[in-house]
Short mmCIF file of C-alpha atoms in Angstrom, two decimals:
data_model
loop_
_atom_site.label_atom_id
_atom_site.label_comp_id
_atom_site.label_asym_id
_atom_site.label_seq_id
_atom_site.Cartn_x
_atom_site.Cartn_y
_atom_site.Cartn_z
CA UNK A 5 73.36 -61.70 -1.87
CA UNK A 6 74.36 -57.74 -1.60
CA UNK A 7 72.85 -57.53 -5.01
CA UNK A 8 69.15 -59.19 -4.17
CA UNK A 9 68.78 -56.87 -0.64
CA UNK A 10 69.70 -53.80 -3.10
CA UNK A 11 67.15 -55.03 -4.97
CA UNK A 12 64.74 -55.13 -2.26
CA UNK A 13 65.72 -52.34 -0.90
CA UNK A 14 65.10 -50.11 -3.79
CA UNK A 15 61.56 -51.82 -3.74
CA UNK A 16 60.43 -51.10 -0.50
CA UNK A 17 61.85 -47.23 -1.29
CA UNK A 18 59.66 -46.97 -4.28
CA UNK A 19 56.45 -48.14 -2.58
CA UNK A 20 57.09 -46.23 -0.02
CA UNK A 21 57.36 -43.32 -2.49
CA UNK A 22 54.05 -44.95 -4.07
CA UNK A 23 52.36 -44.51 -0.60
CA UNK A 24 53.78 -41.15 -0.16
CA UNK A 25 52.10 -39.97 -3.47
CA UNK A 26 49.08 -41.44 -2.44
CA UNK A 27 48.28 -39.57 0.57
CA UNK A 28 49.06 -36.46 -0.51
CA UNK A 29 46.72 -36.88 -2.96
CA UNK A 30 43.99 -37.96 -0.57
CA UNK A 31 44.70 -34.92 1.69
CA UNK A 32 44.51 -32.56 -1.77
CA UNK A 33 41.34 -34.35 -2.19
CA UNK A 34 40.25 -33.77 1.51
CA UNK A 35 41.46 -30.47 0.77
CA UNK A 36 39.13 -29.75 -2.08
CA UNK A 37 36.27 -30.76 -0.91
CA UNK A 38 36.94 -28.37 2.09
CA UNK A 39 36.81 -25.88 -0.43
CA UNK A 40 33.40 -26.88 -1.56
CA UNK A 41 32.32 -26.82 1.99
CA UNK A 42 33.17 -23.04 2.10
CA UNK A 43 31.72 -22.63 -0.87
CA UNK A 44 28.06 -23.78 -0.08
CA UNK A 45 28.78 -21.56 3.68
CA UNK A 46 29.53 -18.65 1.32
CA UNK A 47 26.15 -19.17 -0.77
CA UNK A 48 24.37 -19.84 2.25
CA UNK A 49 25.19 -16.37 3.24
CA UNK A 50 24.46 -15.34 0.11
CA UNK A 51 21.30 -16.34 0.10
CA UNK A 52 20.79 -14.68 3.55
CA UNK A 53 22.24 -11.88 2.33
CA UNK A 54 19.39 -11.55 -0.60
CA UNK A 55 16.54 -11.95 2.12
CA UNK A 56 18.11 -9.24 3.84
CA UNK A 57 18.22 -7.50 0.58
CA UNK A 58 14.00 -8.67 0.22
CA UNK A 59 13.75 -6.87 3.66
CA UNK A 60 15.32 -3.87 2.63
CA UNK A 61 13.01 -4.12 -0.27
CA UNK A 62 10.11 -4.06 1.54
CA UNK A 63 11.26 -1.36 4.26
CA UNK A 64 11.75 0.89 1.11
CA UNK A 65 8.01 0.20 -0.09
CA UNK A 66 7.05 1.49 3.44
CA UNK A 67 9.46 4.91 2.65
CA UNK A 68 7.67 5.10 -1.08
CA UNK A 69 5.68 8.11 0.85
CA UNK A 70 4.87 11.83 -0.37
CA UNK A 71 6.28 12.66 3.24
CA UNK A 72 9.20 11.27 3.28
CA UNK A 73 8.69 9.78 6.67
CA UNK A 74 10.38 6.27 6.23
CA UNK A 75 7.21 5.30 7.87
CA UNK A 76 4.65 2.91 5.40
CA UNK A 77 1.69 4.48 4.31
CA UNK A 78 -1.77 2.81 5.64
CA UNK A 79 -5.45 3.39 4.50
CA UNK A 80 -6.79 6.43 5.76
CA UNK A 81 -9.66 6.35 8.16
CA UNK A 82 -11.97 8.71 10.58
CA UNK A 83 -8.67 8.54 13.40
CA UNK A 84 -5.97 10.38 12.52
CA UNK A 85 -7.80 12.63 9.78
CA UNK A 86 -9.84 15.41 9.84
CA UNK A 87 -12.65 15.47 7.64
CA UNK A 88 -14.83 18.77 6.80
CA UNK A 89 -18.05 18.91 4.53
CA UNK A 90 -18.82 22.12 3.00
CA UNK A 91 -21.30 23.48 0.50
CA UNK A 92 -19.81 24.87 -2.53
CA UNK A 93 -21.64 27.76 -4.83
CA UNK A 94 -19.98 26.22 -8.38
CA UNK A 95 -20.70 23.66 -9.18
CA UNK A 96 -24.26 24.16 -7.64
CA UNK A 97 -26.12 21.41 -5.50
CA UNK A 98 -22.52 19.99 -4.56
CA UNK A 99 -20.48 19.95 -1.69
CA UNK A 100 -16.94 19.09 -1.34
CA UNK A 101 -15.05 16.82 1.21
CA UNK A 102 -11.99 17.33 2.32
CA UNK A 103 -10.00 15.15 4.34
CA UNK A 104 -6.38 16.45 6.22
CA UNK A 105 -4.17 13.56 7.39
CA UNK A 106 -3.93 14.93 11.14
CA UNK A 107 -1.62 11.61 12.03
CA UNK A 108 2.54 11.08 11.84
CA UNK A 109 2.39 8.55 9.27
CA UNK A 110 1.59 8.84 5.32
CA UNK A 111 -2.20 7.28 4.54
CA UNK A 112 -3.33 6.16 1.45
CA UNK A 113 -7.18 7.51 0.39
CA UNK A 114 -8.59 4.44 -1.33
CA UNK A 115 -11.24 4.21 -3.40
CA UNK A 116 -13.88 6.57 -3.03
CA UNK A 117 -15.81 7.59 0.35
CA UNK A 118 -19.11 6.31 1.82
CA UNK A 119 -21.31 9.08 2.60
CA UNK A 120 -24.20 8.15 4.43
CA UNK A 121 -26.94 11.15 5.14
CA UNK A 122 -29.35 10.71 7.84
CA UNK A 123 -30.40 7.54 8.94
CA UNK A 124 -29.47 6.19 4.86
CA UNK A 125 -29.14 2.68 4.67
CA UNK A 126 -27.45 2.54 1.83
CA UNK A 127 -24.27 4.81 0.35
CA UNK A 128 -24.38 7.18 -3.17
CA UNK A 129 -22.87 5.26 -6.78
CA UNK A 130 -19.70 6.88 -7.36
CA UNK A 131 -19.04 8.57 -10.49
CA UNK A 132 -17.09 6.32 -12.63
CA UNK A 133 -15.22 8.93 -14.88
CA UNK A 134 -13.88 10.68 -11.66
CA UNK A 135 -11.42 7.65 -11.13
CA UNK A 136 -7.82 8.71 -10.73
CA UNK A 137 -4.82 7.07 -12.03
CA UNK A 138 -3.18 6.48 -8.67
CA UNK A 139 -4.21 6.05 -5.56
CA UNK A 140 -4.24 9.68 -3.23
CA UNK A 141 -1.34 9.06 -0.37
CA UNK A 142 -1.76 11.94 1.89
CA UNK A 143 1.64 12.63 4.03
CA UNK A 144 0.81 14.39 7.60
CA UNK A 145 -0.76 17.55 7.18
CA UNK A 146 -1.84 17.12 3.41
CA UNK A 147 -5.43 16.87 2.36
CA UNK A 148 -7.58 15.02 -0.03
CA UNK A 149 -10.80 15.93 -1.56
CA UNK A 150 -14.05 14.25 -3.02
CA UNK A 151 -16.82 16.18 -4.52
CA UNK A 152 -20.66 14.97 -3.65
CA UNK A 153 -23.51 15.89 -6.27
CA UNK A 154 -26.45 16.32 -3.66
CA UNK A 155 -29.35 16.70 -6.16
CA UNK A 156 -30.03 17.50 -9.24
CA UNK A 157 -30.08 20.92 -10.97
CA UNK A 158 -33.01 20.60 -13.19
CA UNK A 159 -35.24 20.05 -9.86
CA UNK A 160 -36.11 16.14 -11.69
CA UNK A 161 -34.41 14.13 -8.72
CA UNK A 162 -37.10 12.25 -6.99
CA UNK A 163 -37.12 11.52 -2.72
CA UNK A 164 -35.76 14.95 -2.04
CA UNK A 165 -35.35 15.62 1.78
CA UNK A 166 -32.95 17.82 4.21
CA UNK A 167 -30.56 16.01 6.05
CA UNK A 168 -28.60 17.03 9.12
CA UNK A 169 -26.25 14.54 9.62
CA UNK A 170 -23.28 12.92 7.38
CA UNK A 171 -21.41 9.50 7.76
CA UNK A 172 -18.05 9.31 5.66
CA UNK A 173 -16.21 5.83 5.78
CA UNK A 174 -13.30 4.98 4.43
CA UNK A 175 -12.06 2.13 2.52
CA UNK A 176 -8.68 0.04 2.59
CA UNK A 177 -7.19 -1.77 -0.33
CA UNK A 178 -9.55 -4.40 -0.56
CA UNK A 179 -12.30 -2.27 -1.01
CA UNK A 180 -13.53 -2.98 2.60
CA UNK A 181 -14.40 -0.75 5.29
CA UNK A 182 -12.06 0.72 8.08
CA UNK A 183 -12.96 0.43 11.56
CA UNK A 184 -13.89 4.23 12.41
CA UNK A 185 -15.56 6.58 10.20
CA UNK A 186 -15.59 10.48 10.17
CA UNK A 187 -18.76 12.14 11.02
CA UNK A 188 -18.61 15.89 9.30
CA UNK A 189 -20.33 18.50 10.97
CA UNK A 190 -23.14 20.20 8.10
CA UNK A 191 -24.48 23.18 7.97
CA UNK A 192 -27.55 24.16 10.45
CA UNK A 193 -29.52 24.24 8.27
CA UNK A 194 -29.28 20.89 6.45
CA UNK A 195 -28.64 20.01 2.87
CA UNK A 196 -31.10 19.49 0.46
CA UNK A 197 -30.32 15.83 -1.13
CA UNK A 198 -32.39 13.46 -3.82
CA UNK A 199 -31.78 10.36 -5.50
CA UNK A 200 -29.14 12.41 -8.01
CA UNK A 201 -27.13 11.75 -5.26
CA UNK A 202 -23.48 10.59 -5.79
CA UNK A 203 -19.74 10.76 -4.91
CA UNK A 204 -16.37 11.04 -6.66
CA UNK A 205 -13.46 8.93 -5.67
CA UNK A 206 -10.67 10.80 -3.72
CA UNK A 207 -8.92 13.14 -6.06
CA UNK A 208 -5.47 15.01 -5.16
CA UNK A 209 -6.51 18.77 -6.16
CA UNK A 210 -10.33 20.24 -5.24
CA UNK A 211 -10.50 21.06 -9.04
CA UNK A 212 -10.71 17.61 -9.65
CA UNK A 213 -13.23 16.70 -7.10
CA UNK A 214 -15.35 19.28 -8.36
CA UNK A 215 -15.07 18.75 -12.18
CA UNK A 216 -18.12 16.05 -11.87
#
């Protein structure tokens, strides 16, 4: 009888020690996956991490500036820029624009400018050789020029007239207009324009504006 309930005994003592086993196993298990919870919170701040990192990204395409601002770069336009039209004696029949970036912020000079003489309803072709490689940023208090063939030399441009008066507007990125245009005082006496007429796009040095 001692023997069977030392038999019995030792029984119950090993499942016990079965049982044991087993939940410590089902807490490592609990354990692990835990773990794996901490691990998807860790790549979930990861990944908020890298769109911190994309913002960062895209604050240092707004510092990409000649000024060194930190401040992005917009299109130019007739606020925030002075612009100044004035004959030139070589090349002859040409006058040169030169627009100063009066504001606190880079601008970018896009494209080419839209001179409009008199009561024009229509704008000059631009001169398609003249195009630069990169777009002209002007940081505050740097200028950018464009040179304007007013007629031609050989006197065989037809419609020639004097105009008083000069509309420049600017474009933005998408080739569309800004809202306010510059209006350039010219001389008293007028300038004498035909259908020769055309424009170069924005150039960083006056050489270049004036090479066409």
């Amino acid at each position: 009888m001692s023997s069977v309930r030392g038999t019995r005994l030792r029984l119950l003592t090993a499942a016990a020690a079965v049982a044991t086993a087993a939940l410590s196993l089902t807490l490592t298990a609990c354990g692990d996956e835990s773990g794996d919870d901490g691990g998807k919170s860790s790549a979930g701040g990861s990944l908020t991490a890298s769109s911190g990192s994309g913002n960062g990204e895209t604050g240092d395409s707004g510092t990409g500036d000649s000024g060194g601002s930190g401040k992005r770069a917009v299109a130019c336009e007739g606020s925030g820029t002075r612009t100044v039209a004035a004959p030139v004696n070589k090349p002859v029949n040409h006058l040169l624009l030169t627009v100063t970036n009066t504001g606190s912020a880079p601008c970018d000079l896009y494209g080419y400018p839209a001179a409009g003489f008199g009561e024009a309803q229509s704008v000059p072709p631009v001169v398609k050789d003249s195009e630069p490689e990169a777009v002209v940023t002007l940081a505050p208090g740097e200028s950018g020029y464009a040179g304007v063939t007013l007629s031609a030399t050989d006197g065989t441009g037809k419609n020639g007239r004097t105009e008083t008066s000069l509309t420049v507007a600017f474009q933005d990125r998408t080739g569309k207009y800004t809202p306010s245009a510059a209006h350039p005082p010219l001389p008293a006496k007028g300038v004498h324009v035909d259908d020769s007429l055309s424009v170069t796009y924005w150039q960083r040095s006056m050489d270049d504006a004036l090479t066409w």
